[in-house]
mmCIF file of C-alpha atoms in Angstrom:
data_model
loop_
_atom_site.group_PDB
_atom_site.id
_atom_site.type_symbol
_atom_site.label_atom_id
_atom_site.label_comp_id
_atom_site.label_asym_id
_atom_site.label_seq_id
_atom_site.Cartn_x
_atom_site.Cartn_y
_atom_site.Cartn_z
ATOM 1 C CA UNK H 252 35.874 -2.875 31.172
ATOM 2 C CA UNK H 253 33.633 -5.105 33.235
ATOM 3 C CA UNK H 254 32.392 -5.063 36.782
ATOM 4 C CA UNK H 255 31.101 -2.342 39.011
ATOM 5 C CA UNK H 256 33.835 0.138 39.827
ATOM 6 C CA UNK H 257 31.845 1.588 42.731
ATOM 7 C CA UNK H 258 32.020 -1.672 44.678
ATOM 8 C CA UNK H 259 35.626 -2.534 43.914
ATOM 9 C CA UNK H 260 37.813 -2.987 47.005
ATOM 10 C CA UNK H 261 40.851 -0.698 47.452
ATOM 11 C CA UNK H 262 44.022 -1.978 45.878
ATOM 12 C CA UNK H 263 46.913 -2.992 48.084
ATOM 13 C CA UNK H 264 47.138 -3.461 51.823
ATOM 14 C CA UNK H 265 45.816 -0.151 53.121
ATOM 15 C CA UNK H 266 44.088 -1.216 56.323
ATOM 16 C CA UNK H 267 45.824 -0.420 59.605
ATOM 17 C CA UNK H 268 46.329 -3.237 62.109
ATOM 18 C CA UNK H 269 43.519 -3.765 64.609
ATOM 19 C CA UNK H 270 43.720 -1.384 67.542
ATOM 20 C CA UNK H 271 45.928 1.035 65.609
ATOM 21 C CA UNK H 272 45.023 4.696 66.102
ATOM 22 C CA UNK H 273 46.271 5.814 62.688
ATOM 23 C CA UNK H 274 43.643 6.531 60.043
ATOM 24 C CA UNK H 275 42.586 3.313 58.300
ATOM 25 C CA UNK H 276 44.035 4.401 54.997
ATOM 26 C CA UNK H 277 46.094 7.136 53.440
ATOM 27 C CA UNK H 278 43.119 8.957 51.924
ATOM 28 C CA UNK H 279 44.649 12.422 51.529
ATOM 29 C CA UNK H 280 47.871 11.261 49.897
ATOM 30 C CA UNK H 281 45.898 8.925 47.661
ATOM 31 C CA UNK H 282 43.791 11.831 46.372
ATOM 32 C CA UNK H 283 46.939 13.807 45.564
ATOM 33 C CA UNK H 284 48.385 10.769 43.764
ATOM 34 C CA UNK H 285 45.148 10.682 41.763
ATOM 35 C CA UNK H 286 45.745 14.332 40.836
ATOM 36 C CA UNK H 287 49.291 13.394 39.789
ATOM 37 C CA UNK H 288 47.994 10.617 37.548
ATOM 38 C CA UNK H 289 45.506 13.015 35.940
ATOM 39 C CA UNK H 290 48.137 15.702 35.513
ATOM 40 C CA UNK H 291 50.821 13.546 33.954
ATOM 41 C CA UNK H 292 49.436 10.150 32.949
ATOM 42 C CA UNK H 293 51.972 7.404 32.288
ATOM 43 C CA UNK H 294 53.041 7.129 28.675
ATOM 44 C CA UNK H 295 52.221 4.089 26.634
ATOM 45 C CA UNK H 296 55.035 2.399 24.768
ATOM 46 C CA UNK H 297 54.091 1.395 21.248
ATOM 47 C CA UNK H 298 56.489 -0.963 19.473
ATOM 48 C CA UNK H 299 57.991 0.322 16.250
ATOM 49 C CA UNK H 300 56.453 -1.046 13.074
ATOM 50 C CA UNK H 301 58.446 -3.619 11.132
ATOM 51 C CA UNK H 302 59.279 -3.536 7.473
ATOM 52 C CA UNK H 303 61.011 -5.977 5.139
ATOM 53 C CA UNK H 304 64.309 -4.278 5.979
ATOM 54 C CA UNK H 305 63.849 -4.575 9.729
ATOM 55 C CA UNK H 306 62.612 -2.248 12.427
ATOM 56 C CA UNK H 307 61.602 1.209 11.314
ATOM 57 C CA UNK H 308 62.911 3.882 13.697
ATOM 58 C CA UNK H 309 60.195 5.705 15.573
ATOM 59 C CA UNK H 310 59.307 9.143 14.277
ATOM 60 C CA UNK H 311 60.834 12.124 16.024
ATOM 61 C CA UNK H 312 57.941 13.463 18.049
ATOM 62 C CA UNK H 313 57.854 16.996 19.309
ATOM 63 C CA UNK H 314 57.202 17.723 22.943
ATOM 64 C CA UNK H 315 53.539 17.709 23.865
ATOM 65 C CA UNK H 316 52.442 21.341 24.184
ATOM 66 C CA UNK H 317 49.881 20.281 26.790
ATOM 67 C CA UNK H 318 52.443 18.494 28.972
ATOM 68 C CA UNK H 319 52.631 19.901 32.504
ATOM 69 C CA UNK H 320 55.713 21.763 33.659
ATOM 70 C CA UNK H 321 58.166 19.550 35.503
ATOM 71 C CA UNK H 322 58.111 21.790 38.578
ATOM 72 C CA UNK H 323 54.306 21.480 38.734
ATOM 73 C CA UNK H 324 54.532 17.688 38.663
ATOM 74 C CA UNK H 325 57.272 17.887 41.312
ATOM 75 C CA UNK H 326 55.034 20.082 43.512
ATOM 76 C CA UNK H 327 52.222 17.534 43.302
ATOM 77 C CA UNK H 328 54.660 14.731 44.107
ATOM 78 C CA UNK H 329 56.048 16.694 47.073
ATOM 79 C CA UNK H 330 52.574 17.248 48.543
ATOM 80 C CA UNK H 331 51.699 13.567 48.109
ATOM 81 C CA UNK H 332 54.955 12.567 49.810
ATOM 82 C CA UNK H 333 54.363 14.952 52.702
ATOM 83 C CA UNK H 334 50.824 13.660 53.199
ATOM 84 C CA UNK H 335 52.121 10.087 53.019
ATOM 85 C CA UNK H 336 54.566 10.927 55.798
ATOM 86 C CA UNK H 337 51.840 12.479 57.956
ATOM 87 C CA UNK H 338 49.390 9.636 57.356
ATOM 88 C CA UNK H 339 52.025 7.000 58.015
ATOM 89 C CA UNK H 340 53.378 8.626 61.186
ATOM 90 C CA UNK H 341 52.558 6.329 64.084
ATOM 91 C CA UNK H 342 54.589 8.292 66.621
ATOM 92 C CA UNK H 343 53.244 11.855 66.379
ATOM 93 C CA UNK H 344 49.945 12.257 68.245
ATOM 94 C CA UNK H 345 49.052 15.411 66.281
ATOM 95 C CA UNK H 346 49.429 13.563 62.976
ATOM 96 C CA UNK H 347 47.304 10.703 64.250
ATOM 97 C CA UNK H 348 44.558 13.091 65.363
ATOM 98 C CA UNK H 349 44.779 14.919 62.034
ATOM 99 C CA UNK H 350 44.152 11.633 60.202
ATOM 100 C CA UNK H 351 41.258 10.718 62.490
ATOM 101 C CA UNK H 352 39.551 14.067 62.006
ATOM 102 C CA UNK H 353 40.111 13.822 58.230
ATOM 103 C CA UNK H 354 38.354 10.452 58.265
ATOM 104 C CA UNK H 355 35.544 11.932 60.361
ATOM 105 C CA UNK H 356 35.112 14.743 57.830
ATOM 106 C CA UNK H 357 33.166 12.329 55.629
ATOM 107 C CA UNK H 358 31.458 10.326 58.379
ATOM 108 C CA UNK H 359 30.622 13.032 60.891
ATOM 109 C CA UNK H 360 32.597 14.544 63.735
ATOM 110 C CA UNK H 361 31.660 13.496 67.284
ATOM 111 C CA UNK H 362 29.993 15.935 69.666
ATOM 112 C CA UNK H 363 32.073 18.705 71.197
ATOM 113 C CA UNK H 364 34.262 17.480 74.018
ATOM 114 C CA UNK H 365 35.311 14.240 72.350
ATOM 115 C CA UNK H 366 38.990 15.011 72.933
ATOM 116 C CA UNK H 367 38.492 15.247 76.698
ATOM 117 C CA UNK H 368 36.669 11.912 76.682
ATOM 118 C CA UNK H 369 39.689 10.411 74.906
ATOM 119 C CA UNK H 370 42.213 12.080 77.207
ATOM 120 C CA UNK H 371 43.897 14.164 74.493
ATOM 121 C CA UNK H 372 45.975 17.127 75.619
ATOM 122 C CA UNK H 373 45.004 20.556 74.337
ATOM 123 C CA UNK H 374 48.577 20.917 73.053
ATOM 124 C CA UNK H 375 48.015 17.933 70.743
ATOM 125 C CA UNK H 376 44.870 19.593 69.376
ATOM 126 C CA UNK H 377 46.757 22.842 68.820
ATOM 127 C CA UNK H 378 49.573 20.983 67.043
ATOM 128 C CA UNK H 379 46.961 19.173 64.943
ATOM 129 C CA UNK H 380 45.426 22.493 63.952
ATOM 130 C CA UNK H 381 48.808 23.956 63.022
ATOM 131 C CA UNK H 382 49.782 20.888 60.994
ATOM 132 C CA UNK H 383 46.454 20.879 59.158
ATOM 133 C CA UNK H 384 46.697 24.599 58.414
ATOM 134 C CA UNK H 385 50.254 24.256 57.087
ATOM 135 C CA UNK H 386 49.296 21.372 54.815
ATOM 136 C CA UNK H 387 46.134 23.200 53.737
ATOM 137 C CA UNK H 388 48.173 26.270 52.740
ATOM 138 C CA UNK H 389 50.451 24.109 50.572
ATOM 139 C CA UNK H 390 47.458 22.344 49.014
ATOM 140 C CA UNK H 391 45.722 25.693 48.379
ATOM 141 C CA UNK H 392 48.843 27.125 46.690
ATOM 142 C CA UNK H 393 49.071 24.038 44.497
ATOM 143 C CA UNK H 394 45.355 24.298 43.732
ATOM 144 C CA UNK H 395 45.777 27.926 42.698
ATOM 145 C CA UNK H 396 48.542 26.977 40.291
ATOM 146 C CA UNK H 397 46.548 24.076 38.838
ATOM 147 C CA UNK H 398 43.589 26.412 38.342
ATOM 148 C CA UNK H 399 45.720 29.091 36.688
ATOM 149 C CA UNK H 400 47.106 26.486 34.273
ATOM 150 C CA UNK H 401 43.594 25.141 33.648
ATOM 151 C CA UNK H 402 44.368 21.646 34.924
ATOM 152 C CA UNK H 403 40.793 21.011 36.052
ATOM 153 C CA UNK H 404 40.947 17.264 36.774
ATOM 154 C CA UNK H 405 43.989 17.462 39.047
ATOM 155 C CA UNK H 406 42.635 20.676 40.591
ATOM 156 C CA UNK H 407 39.419 18.923 41.630
ATOM 157 C CA UNK H 408 41.364 16.198 43.443
ATOM 158 C CA UNK H 409 43.673 18.690 45.193
ATOM 159 C CA UNK H 410 40.687 20.893 46.092
ATOM 160 C CA UNK H 411 39.096 17.999 47.978
ATOM 161 C CA UNK H 412 42.324 17.586 49.964
ATOM 162 C CA UNK H 413 42.559 21.318 50.694
ATOM 163 C CA UNK H 414 38.929 21.363 51.837
ATOM 164 C CA UNK H 415 39.399 18.337 54.090
ATOM 165 C CA UNK H 416 42.491 19.903 55.653
ATOM 166 C CA UNK H 417 40.584 23.155 56.215
ATOM 167 C CA UNK H 418 37.863 21.164 57.999
ATOM 168 C CA UNK H 419 40.481 19.384 60.130
ATOM 169 C CA UNK H 420 41.943 22.721 61.219
ATOM 170 C CA UNK H 421 38.522 24.131 62.086
ATOM 171 C CA UNK H 422 37.466 21.013 64.023
ATOM 172 C CA UNK H 423 40.713 21.032 66.007
ATOM 173 C CA UNK H 424 40.325 24.762 66.759
ATOM 174 C CA UNK H 425 36.706 24.311 67.834
ATOM 175 C CA UNK H 426 37.715 21.464 70.111
ATOM 176 C CA UNK H 427 40.444 23.643 71.679
ATOM 177 C CA UNK H 428 37.800 26.308 72.348
ATOM 178 C CA UNK H 429 35.434 23.692 73.796
ATOM 179 C CA UNK H 430 38.165 22.426 76.098
ATOM 180 C CA UNK H 431 38.888 25.991 77.262
ATOM 181 C CA UNK H 432 35.177 26.481 77.912
ATOM 182 C CA UNK H 433 34.986 23.212 79.876
ATOM 183 C CA UNK H 434 38.071 24.086 81.962
ATOM 184 C CA UNK H 435 36.656 27.536 82.714
ATOM 185 C CA UNK H 436 33.419 26.017 83.950
ATOM 186 C CA UNK H 437 33.071 25.470 87.666
ATOM 187 C CA UNK H 438 30.835 22.521 88.493
#
């Protein structure tokens, strides 16, 4: 392997069009897909050896005792698909705000009152909080299962998603409280 992995550009076209309010990339779903790849890496096909008589049939291999349960892999896939849907939703304001706050979780959230400056309705913030909490509960349940089955690599990736979603819910709730405080103020 050559090159510096830390400076490699993301693969594929993941940047949103200019002026788009959706998060610039599907970061949450991508982290869950990373967990999926760690949980059940793709198999490598090795050609059968040849002999003077022709191709030797491959040996009958037993199932890998460390292979993840199919329902666990399906649960990881389902969470990744759901996050993909949320991150790709350009119509739902709550999903767009969820993605923006998730992106801010690494860069820093603006000062309290940012939603009023942007003209967001309190109902959108409440819906964002509910969506984040629902996704966080699913991620936390998946994390618990990965931990119980000692799948540490995938668990670390899912834990980062669960933590980010928890932060999104808290930020949205705090902003709802700030808006209530501002509306109760008489200037």
